[in-house]
Each structure stands twice: as structure tokens, then as C-alpha cells.
Amino acid sequence: MAELLRTHPLEAWTDTFAALPAAVGITVEPFVAMADVRLGALAPDESARLGVDLPRTPNTWVPAGDGRAVWLGPDEWLLTSTAETPEELEDRLRAVLVPHGGAAVDVSAQRVSLRLTGERVRDVLARGCALDLHPRVFRRGACAQTTLGLAGVVLLALSDDGSDHGVLVRSSFAGYLADWLLDAALEFTTTEQ
């Protein structure tokens, strides 16, 4: 069976994002395998069976092999992988979780990843996000499910100084959020060119 090629919902924005100044960099991240994990009777401290130590502190993420483990709720995590296919990731996780009443569901097509970098990124995010994103509160390893410009997102702090963030947005809202981000960054594109 031939492999289906996936088109990225933000292909049309790639050149526009590339033209932004370094103070507000927006990059469309490649697709990665993503699985939503529910533990069931498998305790979080037994998560080594999954090949990763899941974060147990609310609103945090940790590196997990070639991806990340993101806390989404008291018994829910998002695991990503850049090396496994979505099917491989789901199968591997299900093999560990199902016997314990847990679940792993492939959600790779559900979200698109963006990376926001630069010294003015927090200013752009502040235009549509009510969270305090100051580095003393929201530093590397922090995450939050929130809204950004009215779109539901998972926001990841990727640096300690607030200059690097990951944004996971539902594919159906990706175009809207891309337009919103460009509009929010407009102030910084005209003053820094």
C-alpha cells in the first residue's frame, strides 16, 4: 500500500513567516507523531514502562527520548516522537497501557506545531493570551492549555528567558492562528526593519 502524503495546513504561510524579523520569529514545525495517553491503573511512577518518566507536576513538560511528554490533566499526557510513525508510537504505548486499563490514541493529525522565537515573542503572545508569561513564572518546562487569539492551544515554554515557545494548535484553527500571529507581530515588523 502506498503511503499517503500529508499536506501541511500552514504551507502557504511559510514564506510570510520567514520574512519576519528575528525579534518575532515564527516557524512551522514538521509533523510529529503524537499520542494522547491515559494511565488507568498504571501509576505515574511506573511510567518507565512507557519508556519515559511522565511529568507529574501540573502544567509541565519534559523531554521524552526524541520527543516530549506534556502534562494535560491529572491522568492525561500528550507524548510526541520525531523518530516513530504515529502507528508505531500508538502501538508501543498501547502494548504497555491496555493491560492496565489505560489507553493510547493517535492524535498526530489533530494538532499543528509552531515555534515562536525572538526577544518580542512574549509581547506578541500577550496580545491574545491572558497568562503571565514572564520567565520568572513561565520558563522552560512549563506548559499551559489556554487560548491565544481565541484559538485553543497548548503553549510550551522552551527557554528560560521567554524567547522561545512552542504552540500546538488544532489543525482546523491553524490558518486562523497564523493570520492572528502575523497581525499581532505587525507592530514589530514595521519598527524593526
CSV table of C-alpha atoms in Angstrom, one decimal:
chain,number,residue,atom,x,y,z
A,1,MET,CA,0.0,0.0,0.0
A,2,ALA,CA,1.4,3.4,-1.0
A,3,GLU,CA,2.0,5.9,1.9
A,4,LEU,CA,-0.3,8.9,1.9
A,5,LEU,CA,1.5,12.2,1.7
A,6,ARG,CA,0.3,14.7,4.2
A,7,THR,CA,-0.1,18.3,3.3
A,8,HIS,CA,0.5,20.9,6.0
A,9,PRO,CA,-2.3,23.3,6.6
A,10,LEU,CA,0.3,26.1,7.0
A,11,GLU,CA,2.3,25.6,3.8
A,12,ALA,CA,1.0,28.9,2.4
A,13,TRP,CA,2.4,30.9,5.4
A,14,THR,CA,5.9,29.5,5.4
A,15,ASP,CA,7.4,32.3,3.2
A,16,THR,CA,5.5,35.0,5.1
A,17,PHE,CA,6.8,33.7,8.4
A,18,ALA,CA,10.3,33.6,7.0
A,19,ALA,CA,10.2,37.3,6.2
A,20,LEU,CA,9.5,38.3,9.8
A,21,PRO,CA,12.4,40.0,11.7
A,22,ALA,CA,14.4,38.0,14.2
A,23,ALA,CA,12.6,39.7,17.1
A,24,VAL,CA,9.5,37.8,16.2
A,25,GLY,CA,10.3,34.5,14.5
A,26,ILE,CA,7.5,32.1,13.6
A,27,THR,CA,8.4,28.7,12.2
A,28,VAL,CA,6.1,25.9,11.1
A,29,GLU,CA,7.3,22.7,12.7
A,30,PRO,CA,7.2,19.5,10.8
A,31,PHE,CA,4.6,16.9,11.6
A,32,VAL,CA,5.5,14.6,14.5
A,33,ALA,CA,3.8,11.5,15.9
A,34,MET,CA,1.5,12.4,18.9
A,35,ALA,CA,-0.4,10.2,21.2
A,36,ASP,CA,-2.9,11.0,23.9
A,37,VAL,CA,-2.1,8.8,26.9
A,38,ARG,CA,-4.4,7.8,29.8
A,39,LEU,CA,-2.8,5.7,32.5
A,40,GLY,CA,-5.6,3.7,34.0
A,41,ALA,CA,-4.2,1.5,36.8
A,42,LEU,CA,-0.6,2.1,35.8
A,43,ALA,CA,0.7,4.6,38.4
A,44,PRO,CA,2.6,7.7,37.1
A,45,ASP,CA,5.7,6.4,38.9
A,46,GLU,CA,5.5,3.2,36.9
A,47,SER,CA,5.6,5.2,33.7
A,48,ALA,CA,9.2,4.0,33.0
A,49,ARG,CA,7.4,1.1,31.3
A,50,LEU,CA,6.4,3.6,28.6
A,51,GLY,CA,10.0,4.5,28.0
A,52,VAL,CA,9.6,7.9,29.6
A,53,ASP,CA,9.1,9.4,33.1
A,54,LEU,CA,5.9,11.3,32.7
A,55,PRO,CA,5.7,14.8,34.3
A,56,ARG,CA,3.6,14.6,37.5
A,57,THR,CA,3.6,18.3,38.2
A,58,PRO,CA,0.6,20.1,36.6
A,59,ASN,CA,1.3,22.3,33.6
A,60,THR,CA,4.8,20.9,32.8
A,61,TRP,CA,6.5,19.1,30.0
A,62,VAL,CA,9.7,17.0,29.9
A,63,PRO,CA,11.9,15.8,27.1
A,64,ALA,CA,11.0,12.2,26.3
A,65,GLY,CA,13.5,10.4,24.1
A,66,ASP,CA,13.2,12.0,20.7
A,67,GLY,CA,10.0,14.0,21.7
A,68,ARG,CA,8.2,15.4,24.7
A,69,ALA,CA,5.8,14.3,27.4
A,70,VAL,CA,3.3,17.1,28.1
A,71,TRP,CA,1.0,17.1,31.2
A,72,LEU,CA,-2.6,17.7,30.1
A,73,GLY,CA,-4.5,16.7,33.2
A,74,PRO,CA,-4.4,14.5,36.3
A,75,ASP,CA,-4.5,11.3,34.3
A,76,GLU,CA,-3.7,12.6,30.7
A,77,TRP,CA,-0.5,13.3,28.9
A,78,LEU,CA,0.5,14.1,25.3
A,79,LEU,CA,3.5,12.1,24.1
A,80,THR,CA,5.3,13.1,20.9
A,81,SER,CA,8.0,11.4,18.9
A,82,THR,CA,10.1,12.6,15.9
A,83,ALA,CA,11.5,9.1,15.2
A,84,GLU,CA,8.4,6.9,15.3
A,85,THR,CA,5.5,6.9,12.9
A,86,PRO,CA,2.1,7.6,14.5
A,87,GLU,CA,1.2,4.0,14.3
A,88,GLU,CA,4.4,2.8,15.9
A,89,LEU,CA,4.1,5.3,18.8
A,90,GLU,CA,0.5,4.3,19.4
A,91,ASP,CA,1.2,0.5,19.2
A,92,ARG,CA,4.2,0.8,21.5
A,93,LEU,CA,2.2,2.7,24.1
A,94,ARG,CA,-1.0,0.6,23.8
A,95,ALA,CA,1.1,-2.5,24.4
A,96,VAL,CA,2.0,-1.2,27.9
A,97,LEU,CA,-1.2,0.6,28.8
A,98,VAL,CA,-4.1,-1.5,27.7
A,99,PRO,CA,-3.3,-4.4,30.1
A,100,HIS,CA,-3.5,-1.9,33.0
A,101,GLY,CA,-6.8,-0.3,31.8
A,102,GLY,CA,-5.0,2.6,30.2
A,103,ALA,CA,-5.3,4.0,26.7
A,104,ALA,CA,-3.1,5.5,24.0
A,105,VAL,CA,-4.8,7.2,21.0
A,106,ASP,CA,-3.0,8.6,17.9
A,107,VAL,CA,-3.8,12.3,17.7
A,108,SER,CA,-1.0,13.2,15.3
A,109,ALA,CA,-3.3,14.8,12.8
A,110,GLN,CA,-5.2,16.8,15.4
A,111,ARG,CA,-2.6,19.5,16.1
A,112,VAL,CA,-0.1,21.6,14.2
A,113,SER,CA,3.1,22.8,15.9
A,114,LEU,CA,4.5,26.3,15.6
A,115,ARG,CA,7.7,27.6,17.1
A,116,LEU,CA,7.9,31.3,18.2
A,117,THR,CA,11.3,32.8,18.9
A,118,GLY,CA,12.8,36.2,19.5
A,119,GLU,CA,13.0,38.9,22.0
A,120,ARG,CA,9.5,40.2,21.3
A,121,VAL,CA,7.7,36.9,21.3
A,122,ARG,CA,6.2,37.4,24.8
A,123,ASP,CA,4.8,40.8,23.6
A,124,VAL,CA,3.1,39.1,20.6
A,125,LEU,CA,1.7,36.3,22.8
A,126,ALA,CA,0.5,38.9,25.4
A,127,ARG,CA,-1.8,40.4,22.7
A,128,GLY,CA,-4.0,37.3,22.8
A,129,CYS,CA,-3.1,35.2,25.9
A,130,ALA,CA,-4.1,36.2,29.5
A,131,LEU,CA,-1.4,34.1,31.1
A,132,ASP,CA,1.6,35.6,32.8
A,133,LEU,CA,4.4,34.5,30.5
A,134,HIS,CA,7.2,36.3,32.4
A,135,PRO,CA,10.2,34.0,32.6
A,136,ARG,CA,10.1,34.0,36.4
A,137,VAL,CA,6.7,32.2,36.2
A,138,PHE,CA,6.7,30.5,32.7
A,139,ARG,CA,10.1,29.1,32.0
A,140,ARG,CA,11.5,26.1,30.2
A,141,GLY,CA,9.5,23.0,31.1
A,142,ALA,CA,6.2,24.9,31.8
A,143,CYS,CA,3.1,24.4,29.6
A,144,ALA,CA,-0.5,25.5,29.6
A,145,GLN,CA,-3.7,24.8,27.8
A,146,THR,CA,-5.0,28.2,27.1
A,147,THR,CA,-6.4,30.5,24.4
A,148,LEU,CA,-4.3,32.5,22.0
A,149,GLY,CA,-6.3,35.0,19.9
A,150,LEU,CA,-9.4,33.0,20.7
A,151,ALA,CA,-7.9,29.7,19.4
A,152,GLY,CA,-7.4,26.9,21.9
A,153,VAL,CA,-3.7,26.0,22.1
A,154,VAL,CA,-1.1,24.1,24.2
A,155,LEU,CA,1.6,26.6,24.9
A,156,LEU,CA,5.1,25.3,25.8
A,157,ALA,CA,8.0,27.3,27.3
A,158,LEU,CA,11.1,26.2,25.5
A,159,SER,CA,13.6,28.6,27.1
A,160,ASP,CA,14.3,30.1,30.5
A,161,ASP,CA,14.4,33.7,29.1
A,162,GLY,CA,10.9,33.7,27.4
A,163,SER,CA,12.3,34.0,23.9
A,164,ASP,CA,11.3,30.5,22.7
A,165,HIS,CA,7.8,29.0,22.8
A,166,GLY,CA,6.1,26.1,21.2
A,167,VAL,CA,2.4,26.4,20.2
A,168,LEU,CA,0.3,23.3,19.5
A,169,VAL,CA,-3.0,24.3,17.8
A,170,ARG,CA,-5.8,22.2,16.3
A,171,SER,CA,-5.3,21.8,12.6
A,172,SER,CA,-8.7,23.3,11.8
A,173,PHE,CA,-7.6,26.6,13.6
A,174,ALA,CA,-4.0,26.7,12.2
A,175,GLY,CA,-4.8,29.1,9.4
A,176,TYR,CA,-6.7,31.4,11.7
A,177,LEU,CA,-3.9,31.4,14.3
A,178,ALA,CA,-1.3,32.0,11.6
A,179,ASP,CA,-3.2,35.1,10.4
A,180,TRP,CA,-3.7,36.2,14.0
A,181,LEU,CA,0.0,35.8,14.9
A,182,LEU,CA,1.1,37.8,11.8
A,183,ASP,CA,-1.3,40.6,12.7
A,184,ALA,CA,-0.1,40.6,16.3
A,185,ALA,CA,3.6,40.7,15.1
A,186,LEU,CA,2.9,43.6,12.6
A,187,GLU,CA,3.9,46.3,15.1
A,188,PHE,CA,7.3,44.7,15.5
A,189,THR,CA,7.8,44.1,11.8
A,190,THR,CA,7.4,47.8,10.9
A,191,THR,CA,9.6,49.2,13.7
A,192,GLU,CA,12.5,46.8,13.3
A,193,GLN,CA,13.0,46.7,9.6
